[in-house]
PDB file of C-alpha atoms in Angstrom:
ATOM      1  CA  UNK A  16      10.257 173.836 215.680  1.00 68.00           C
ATOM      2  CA  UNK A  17      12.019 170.615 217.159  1.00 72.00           C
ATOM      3  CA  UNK A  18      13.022 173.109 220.086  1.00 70.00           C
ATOM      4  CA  UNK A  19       9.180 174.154 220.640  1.00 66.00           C
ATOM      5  CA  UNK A  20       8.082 171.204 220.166  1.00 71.00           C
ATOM      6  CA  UNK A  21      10.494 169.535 223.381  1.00 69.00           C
ATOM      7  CA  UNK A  22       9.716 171.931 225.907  1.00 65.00           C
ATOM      8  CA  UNK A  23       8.071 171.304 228.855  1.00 67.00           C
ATOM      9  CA  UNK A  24       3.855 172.400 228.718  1.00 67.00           C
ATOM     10  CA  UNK A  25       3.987 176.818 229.657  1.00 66.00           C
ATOM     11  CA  UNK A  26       8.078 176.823 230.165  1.00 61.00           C
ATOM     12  CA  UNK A  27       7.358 178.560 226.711  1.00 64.00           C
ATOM     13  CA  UNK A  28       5.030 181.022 228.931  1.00 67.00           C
ATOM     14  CA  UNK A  29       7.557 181.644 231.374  1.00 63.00           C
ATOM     15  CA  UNK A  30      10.034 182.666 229.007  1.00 61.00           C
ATOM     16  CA  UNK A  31       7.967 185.020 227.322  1.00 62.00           C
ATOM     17  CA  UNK A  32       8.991 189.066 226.700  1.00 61.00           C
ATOM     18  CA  UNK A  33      12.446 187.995 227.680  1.00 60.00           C
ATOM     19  CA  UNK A  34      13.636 187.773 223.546  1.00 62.00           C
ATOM     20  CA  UNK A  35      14.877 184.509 223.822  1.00 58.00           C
ATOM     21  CA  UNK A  36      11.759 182.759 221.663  1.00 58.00           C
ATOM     22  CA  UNK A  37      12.039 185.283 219.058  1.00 61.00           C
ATOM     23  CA  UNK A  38      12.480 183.377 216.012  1.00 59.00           C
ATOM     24  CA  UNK A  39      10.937 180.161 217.512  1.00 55.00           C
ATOM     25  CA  UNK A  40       7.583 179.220 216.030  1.00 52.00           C
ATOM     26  CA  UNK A  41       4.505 177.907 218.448  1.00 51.00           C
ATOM     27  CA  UNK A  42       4.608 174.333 218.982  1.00 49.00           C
ATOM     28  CA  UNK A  43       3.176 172.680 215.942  1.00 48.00           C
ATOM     29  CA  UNK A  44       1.150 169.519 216.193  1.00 49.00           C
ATOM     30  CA  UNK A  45       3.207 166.733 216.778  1.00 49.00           C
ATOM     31  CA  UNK A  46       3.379 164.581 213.965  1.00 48.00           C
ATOM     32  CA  UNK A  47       2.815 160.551 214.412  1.00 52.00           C
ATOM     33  CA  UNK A  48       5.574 159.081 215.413  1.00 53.00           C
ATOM     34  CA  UNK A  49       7.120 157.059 212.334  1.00 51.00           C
ATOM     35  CA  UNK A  50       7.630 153.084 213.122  1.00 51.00           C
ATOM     36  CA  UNK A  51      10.658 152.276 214.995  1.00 51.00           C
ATOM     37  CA  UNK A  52      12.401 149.203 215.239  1.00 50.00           C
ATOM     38  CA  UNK A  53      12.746 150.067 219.201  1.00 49.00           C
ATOM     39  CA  UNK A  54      10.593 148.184 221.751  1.00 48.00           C
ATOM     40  CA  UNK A  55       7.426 150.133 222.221  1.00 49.00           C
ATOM     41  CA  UNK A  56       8.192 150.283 226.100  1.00 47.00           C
ATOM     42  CA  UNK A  57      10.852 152.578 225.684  1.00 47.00           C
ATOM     43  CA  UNK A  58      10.683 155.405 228.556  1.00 49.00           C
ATOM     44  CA  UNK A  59       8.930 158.467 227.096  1.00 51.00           C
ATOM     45  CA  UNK A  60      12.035 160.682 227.344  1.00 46.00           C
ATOM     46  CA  UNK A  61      13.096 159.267 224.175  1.00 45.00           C
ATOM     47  CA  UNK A  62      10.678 160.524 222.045  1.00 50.00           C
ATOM     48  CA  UNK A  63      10.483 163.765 224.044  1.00 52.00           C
ATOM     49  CA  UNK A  64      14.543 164.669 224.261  1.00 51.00           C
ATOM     50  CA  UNK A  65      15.349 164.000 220.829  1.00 56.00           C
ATOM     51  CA  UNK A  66      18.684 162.978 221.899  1.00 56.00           C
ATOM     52  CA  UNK A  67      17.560 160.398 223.911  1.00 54.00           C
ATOM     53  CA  UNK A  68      17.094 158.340 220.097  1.00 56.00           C
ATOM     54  CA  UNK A  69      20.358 157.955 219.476  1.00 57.00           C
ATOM     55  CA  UNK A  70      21.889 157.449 223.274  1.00 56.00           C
ATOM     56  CA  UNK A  71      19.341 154.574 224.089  1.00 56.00           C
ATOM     57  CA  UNK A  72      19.863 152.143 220.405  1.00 59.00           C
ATOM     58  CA  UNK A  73      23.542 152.594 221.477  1.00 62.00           C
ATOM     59  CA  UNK A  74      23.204 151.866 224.879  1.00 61.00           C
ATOM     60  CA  UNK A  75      21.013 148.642 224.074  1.00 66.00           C
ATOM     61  CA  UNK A  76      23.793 147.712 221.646  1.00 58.00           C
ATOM     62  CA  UNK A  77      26.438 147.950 224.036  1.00 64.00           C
ATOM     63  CA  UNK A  78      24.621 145.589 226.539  1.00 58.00           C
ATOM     64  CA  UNK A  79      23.792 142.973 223.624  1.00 58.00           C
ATOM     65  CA  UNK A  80      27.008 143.233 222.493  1.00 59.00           C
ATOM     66  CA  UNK A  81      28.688 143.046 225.828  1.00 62.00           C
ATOM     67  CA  UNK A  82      26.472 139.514 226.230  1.00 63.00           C
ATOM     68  CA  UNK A  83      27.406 138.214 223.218  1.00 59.00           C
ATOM     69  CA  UNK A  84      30.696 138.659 224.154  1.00 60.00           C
ATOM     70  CA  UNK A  85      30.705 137.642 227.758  1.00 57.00           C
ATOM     71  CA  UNK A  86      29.384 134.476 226.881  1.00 54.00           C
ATOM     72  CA  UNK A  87      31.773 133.444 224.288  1.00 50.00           C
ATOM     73  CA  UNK A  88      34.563 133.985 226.695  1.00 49.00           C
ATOM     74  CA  UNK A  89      33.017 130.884 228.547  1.00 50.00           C
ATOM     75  CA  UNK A  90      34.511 128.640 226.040  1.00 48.00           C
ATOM     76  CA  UNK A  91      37.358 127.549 226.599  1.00 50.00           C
ATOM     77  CA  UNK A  92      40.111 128.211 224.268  1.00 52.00           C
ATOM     78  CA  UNK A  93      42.027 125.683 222.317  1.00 54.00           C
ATOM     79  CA  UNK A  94      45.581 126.116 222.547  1.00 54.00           C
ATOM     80  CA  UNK A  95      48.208 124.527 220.823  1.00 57.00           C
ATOM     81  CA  UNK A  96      50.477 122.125 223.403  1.00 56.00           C
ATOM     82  CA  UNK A  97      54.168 123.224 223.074  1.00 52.00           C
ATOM     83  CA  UNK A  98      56.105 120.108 221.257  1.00 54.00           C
ATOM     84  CA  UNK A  99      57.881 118.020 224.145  1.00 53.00           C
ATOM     85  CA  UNK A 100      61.567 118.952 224.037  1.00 50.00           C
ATOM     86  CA  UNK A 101      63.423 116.351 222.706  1.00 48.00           C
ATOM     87  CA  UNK A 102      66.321 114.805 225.134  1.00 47.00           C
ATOM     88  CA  UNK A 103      69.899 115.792 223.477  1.00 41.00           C
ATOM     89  CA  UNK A 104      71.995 112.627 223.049  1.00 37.00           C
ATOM     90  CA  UNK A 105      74.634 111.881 225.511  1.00 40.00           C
ATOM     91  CA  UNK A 106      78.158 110.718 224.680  1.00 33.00           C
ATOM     92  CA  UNK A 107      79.486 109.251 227.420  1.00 40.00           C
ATOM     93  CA  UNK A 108      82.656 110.490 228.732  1.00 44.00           C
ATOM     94  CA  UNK A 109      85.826 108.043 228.392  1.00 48.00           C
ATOM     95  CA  UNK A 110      86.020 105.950 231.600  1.00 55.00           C
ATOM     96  CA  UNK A 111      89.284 107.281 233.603  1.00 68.00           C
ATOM     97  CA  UNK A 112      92.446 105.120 234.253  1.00 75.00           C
ATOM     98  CA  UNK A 113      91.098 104.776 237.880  1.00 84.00           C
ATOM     99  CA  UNK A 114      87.398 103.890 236.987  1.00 90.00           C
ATOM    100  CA  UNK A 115      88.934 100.803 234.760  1.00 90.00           C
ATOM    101  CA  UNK A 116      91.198  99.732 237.823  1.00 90.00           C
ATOM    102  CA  UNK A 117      88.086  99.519 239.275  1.00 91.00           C
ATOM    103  CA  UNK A 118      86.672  97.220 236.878  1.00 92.00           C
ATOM    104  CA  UNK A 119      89.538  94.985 236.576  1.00 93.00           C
ATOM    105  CA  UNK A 120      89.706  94.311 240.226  1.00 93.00           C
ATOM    106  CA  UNK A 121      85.414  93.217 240.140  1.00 94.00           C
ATOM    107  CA  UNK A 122      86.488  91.366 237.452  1.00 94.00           C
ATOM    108  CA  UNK A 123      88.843  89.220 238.527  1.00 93.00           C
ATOM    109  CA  UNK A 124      87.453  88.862 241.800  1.00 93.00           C
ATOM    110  CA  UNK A 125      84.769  87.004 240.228  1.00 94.00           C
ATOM    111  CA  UNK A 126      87.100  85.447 238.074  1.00 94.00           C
ATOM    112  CA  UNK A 127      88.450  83.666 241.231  1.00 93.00           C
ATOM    113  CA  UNK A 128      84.814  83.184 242.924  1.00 93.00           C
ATOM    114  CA  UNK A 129      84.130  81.047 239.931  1.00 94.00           C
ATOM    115  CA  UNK A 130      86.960  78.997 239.251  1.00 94.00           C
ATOM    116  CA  UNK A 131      87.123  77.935 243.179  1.00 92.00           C
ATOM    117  CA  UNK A 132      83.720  76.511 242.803  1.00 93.00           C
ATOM    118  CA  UNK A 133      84.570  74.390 239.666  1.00 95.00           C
ATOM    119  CA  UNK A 134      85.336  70.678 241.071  1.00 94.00           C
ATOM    120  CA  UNK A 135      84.926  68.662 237.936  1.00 95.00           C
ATOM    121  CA  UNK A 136      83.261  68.752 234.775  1.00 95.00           C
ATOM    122  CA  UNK A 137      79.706  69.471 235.902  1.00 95.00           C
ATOM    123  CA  UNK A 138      80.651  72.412 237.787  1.00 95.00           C
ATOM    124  CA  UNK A 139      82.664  73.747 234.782  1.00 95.00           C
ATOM    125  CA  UNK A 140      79.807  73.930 232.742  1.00 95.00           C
ATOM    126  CA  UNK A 141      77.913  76.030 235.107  1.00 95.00           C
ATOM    127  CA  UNK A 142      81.075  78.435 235.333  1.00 95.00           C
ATOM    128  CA  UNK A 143      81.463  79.043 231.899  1.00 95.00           C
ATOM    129  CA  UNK A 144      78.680  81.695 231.314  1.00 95.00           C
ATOM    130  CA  UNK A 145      79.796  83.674 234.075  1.00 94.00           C
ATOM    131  CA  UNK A 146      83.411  83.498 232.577  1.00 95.00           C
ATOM    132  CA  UNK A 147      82.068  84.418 228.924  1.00 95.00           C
ATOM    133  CA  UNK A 148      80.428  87.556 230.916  1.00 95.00           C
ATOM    134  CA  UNK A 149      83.635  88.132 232.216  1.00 93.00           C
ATOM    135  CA  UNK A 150      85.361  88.259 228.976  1.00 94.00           C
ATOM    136  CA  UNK A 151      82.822  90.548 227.212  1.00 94.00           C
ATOM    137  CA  UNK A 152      83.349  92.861 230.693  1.00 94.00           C
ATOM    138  CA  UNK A 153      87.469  92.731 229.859  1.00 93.00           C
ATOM    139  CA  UNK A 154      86.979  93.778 226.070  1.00 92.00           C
ATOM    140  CA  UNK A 155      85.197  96.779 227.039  1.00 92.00           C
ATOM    141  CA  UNK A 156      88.041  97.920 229.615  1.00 92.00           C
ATOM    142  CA  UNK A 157      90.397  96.860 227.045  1.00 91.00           C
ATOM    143  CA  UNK A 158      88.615  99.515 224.599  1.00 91.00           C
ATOM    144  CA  UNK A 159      88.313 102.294 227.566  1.00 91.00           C
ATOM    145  CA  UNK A 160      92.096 101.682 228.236  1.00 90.00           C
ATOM    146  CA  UNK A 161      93.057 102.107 224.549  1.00 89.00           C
ATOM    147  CA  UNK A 162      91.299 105.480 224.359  1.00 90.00           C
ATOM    148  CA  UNK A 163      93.373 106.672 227.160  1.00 89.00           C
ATOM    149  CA  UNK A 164      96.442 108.841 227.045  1.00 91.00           C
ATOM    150  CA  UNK A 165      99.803 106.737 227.815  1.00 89.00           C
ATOM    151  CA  UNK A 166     100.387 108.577 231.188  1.00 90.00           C
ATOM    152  CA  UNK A 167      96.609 107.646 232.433  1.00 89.00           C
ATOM    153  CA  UNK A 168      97.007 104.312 231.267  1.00 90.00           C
ATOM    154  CA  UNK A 169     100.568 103.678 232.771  1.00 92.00           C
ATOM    155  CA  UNK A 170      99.019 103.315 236.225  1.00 92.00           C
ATOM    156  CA  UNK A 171      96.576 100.242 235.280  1.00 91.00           C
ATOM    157  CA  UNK A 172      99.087  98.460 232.766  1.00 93.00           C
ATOM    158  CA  UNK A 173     101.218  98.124 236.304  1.00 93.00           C
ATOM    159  CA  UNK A 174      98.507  97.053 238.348  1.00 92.00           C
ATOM    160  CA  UNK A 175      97.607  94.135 235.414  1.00 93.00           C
ATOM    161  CA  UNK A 176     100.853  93.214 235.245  1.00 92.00           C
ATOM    162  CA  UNK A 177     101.560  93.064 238.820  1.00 93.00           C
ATOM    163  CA  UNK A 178      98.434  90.437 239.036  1.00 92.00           C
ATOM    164  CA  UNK A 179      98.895  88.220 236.329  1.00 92.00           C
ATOM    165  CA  UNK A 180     101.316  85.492 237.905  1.00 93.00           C
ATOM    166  CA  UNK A 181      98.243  85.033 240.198  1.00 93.00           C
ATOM    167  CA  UNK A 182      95.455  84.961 237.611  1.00 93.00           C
ATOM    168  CA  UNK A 183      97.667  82.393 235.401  1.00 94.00           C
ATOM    169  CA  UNK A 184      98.434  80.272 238.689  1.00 95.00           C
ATOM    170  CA  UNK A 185      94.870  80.193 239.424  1.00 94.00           C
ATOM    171  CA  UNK A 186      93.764  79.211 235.981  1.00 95.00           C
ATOM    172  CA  UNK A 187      96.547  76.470 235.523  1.00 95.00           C
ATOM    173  CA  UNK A 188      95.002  74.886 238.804  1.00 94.00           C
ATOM    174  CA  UNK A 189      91.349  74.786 237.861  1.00 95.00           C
ATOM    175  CA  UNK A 190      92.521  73.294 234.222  1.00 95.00           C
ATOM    176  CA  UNK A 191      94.679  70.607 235.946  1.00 95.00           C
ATOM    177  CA  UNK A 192      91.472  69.403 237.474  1.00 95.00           C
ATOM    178  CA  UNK A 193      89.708  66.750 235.428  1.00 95.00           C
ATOM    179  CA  UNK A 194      87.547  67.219 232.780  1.00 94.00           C
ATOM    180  CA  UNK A 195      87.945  71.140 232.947  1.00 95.00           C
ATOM    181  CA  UNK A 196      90.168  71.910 230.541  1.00 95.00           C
ATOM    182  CA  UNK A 197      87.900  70.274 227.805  1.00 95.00           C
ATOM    183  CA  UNK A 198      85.182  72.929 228.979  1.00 95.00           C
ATOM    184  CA  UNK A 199      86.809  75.787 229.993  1.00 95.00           C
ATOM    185  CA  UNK A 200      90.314  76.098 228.945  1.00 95.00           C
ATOM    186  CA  UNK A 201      89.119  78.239 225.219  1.00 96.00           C
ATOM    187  CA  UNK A 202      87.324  80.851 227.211  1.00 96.00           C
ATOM    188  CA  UNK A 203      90.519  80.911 230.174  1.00 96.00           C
ATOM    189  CA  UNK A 204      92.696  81.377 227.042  1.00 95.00           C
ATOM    190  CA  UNK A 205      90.914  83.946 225.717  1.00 95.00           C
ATOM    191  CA  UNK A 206      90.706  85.845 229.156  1.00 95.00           C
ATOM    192  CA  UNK A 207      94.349  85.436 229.442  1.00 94.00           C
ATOM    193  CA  UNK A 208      94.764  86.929 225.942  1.00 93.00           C
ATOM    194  CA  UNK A 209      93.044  89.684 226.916  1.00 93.00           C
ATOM    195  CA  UNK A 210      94.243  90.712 230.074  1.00 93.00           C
ATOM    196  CA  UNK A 211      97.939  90.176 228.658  1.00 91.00           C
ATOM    197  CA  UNK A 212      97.002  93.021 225.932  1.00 91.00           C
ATOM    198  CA  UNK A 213      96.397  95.697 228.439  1.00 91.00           C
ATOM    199  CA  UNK A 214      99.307  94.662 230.331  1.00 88.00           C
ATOM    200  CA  UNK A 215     101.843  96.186 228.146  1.00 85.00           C
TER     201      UNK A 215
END
């Protein structure tokens, strides 16, 4: 009947004495069309090619889904910023025997920039926190030396040596000037002391 009933107006004529509608009833009246959810402008091939019913809702389902979808890609995702890498500590590398040379000579350069501008006791005062910079500078050497193996070290324990009749000379002649020794003959001592250490 559903066959009859969706062919075309006298195709069923055309076929006829040919045996293929045996079986096949007339057309019947076509019932009223039950209520469908489906917008009532739907072409007419639906309700004519029966399966036009189920092509078309799944069609219009694809499309609404495909909107839905589309549109939620607009917005933008939210994602997660990867933790900043923390920096790995450095330990710094033990100076070398030639980088403390280095350091000794700076030092007692301006070791001897600062004691030939002390005249009296005025200009001693204004040395001496230069000098106590100079002393903190030595310690540190002296530590960098100590961590050094005896054959690195040899090379700066001769080059301290070799300058220490000068440094002493130069530090007895800015005491013997008057009033200096009251102000900076402790922190002389103590840079005496100190380069005398790494000179053995």
């Amino acid at each position: 009947d559903n066959i009859a009933a969706a062919m075309p107006s006298g195709f069923s004529d055309l076929l006829a004495g040919t045996g293929l509608l045996d079986g096949i009833t007339a057309p019947a009246k076509k019932a009223a069309p039950a209520p469908s959810m489906m917008p009532s402008a739907l072409p007419a091939a639906a309700e004519s090619v029966p399966i036009m019913k189920y092509v078309l809702p799944a069609a219009i389902v694809a499309v609404a889904a495909f909107m839905i979808l589309g549109r939620g890609s607009d917005v933008p995702m939210q994602t997660e910023k990867p933790a900043a890498a923390t920096p790995a500590a450095t330990v710094p590398a033990a100076m070398p025997g030639a980088e403390l040379q280095g350091q000794v000579t700076k030092i007692l350069d301006g070791l001897k920039g600062a004691l030939t501008g002390v005249t009296d006791e005025a200009t001693a005062k204004t040395a001496l926190p230069k000098l106590q910079d100079m002393l903190g500078q030595l310690d540190k050497v002296k530590t960098g030396a100590a961590a050094l193996p005896a054959d690195a070290r040899h090379p700066l324990v001769v080059m301290i040596s070799g300058l220490m009749p000068g440094v002493a000379d130069m530090i007895t002649k800015a005491l013997a000037i008057p009033g200096v020794a009251g102000v900076l003959k402790p922190i002389l001592d103590q840079i005496t002391a100190s380069l005398g250490a790494m000179a053995k």
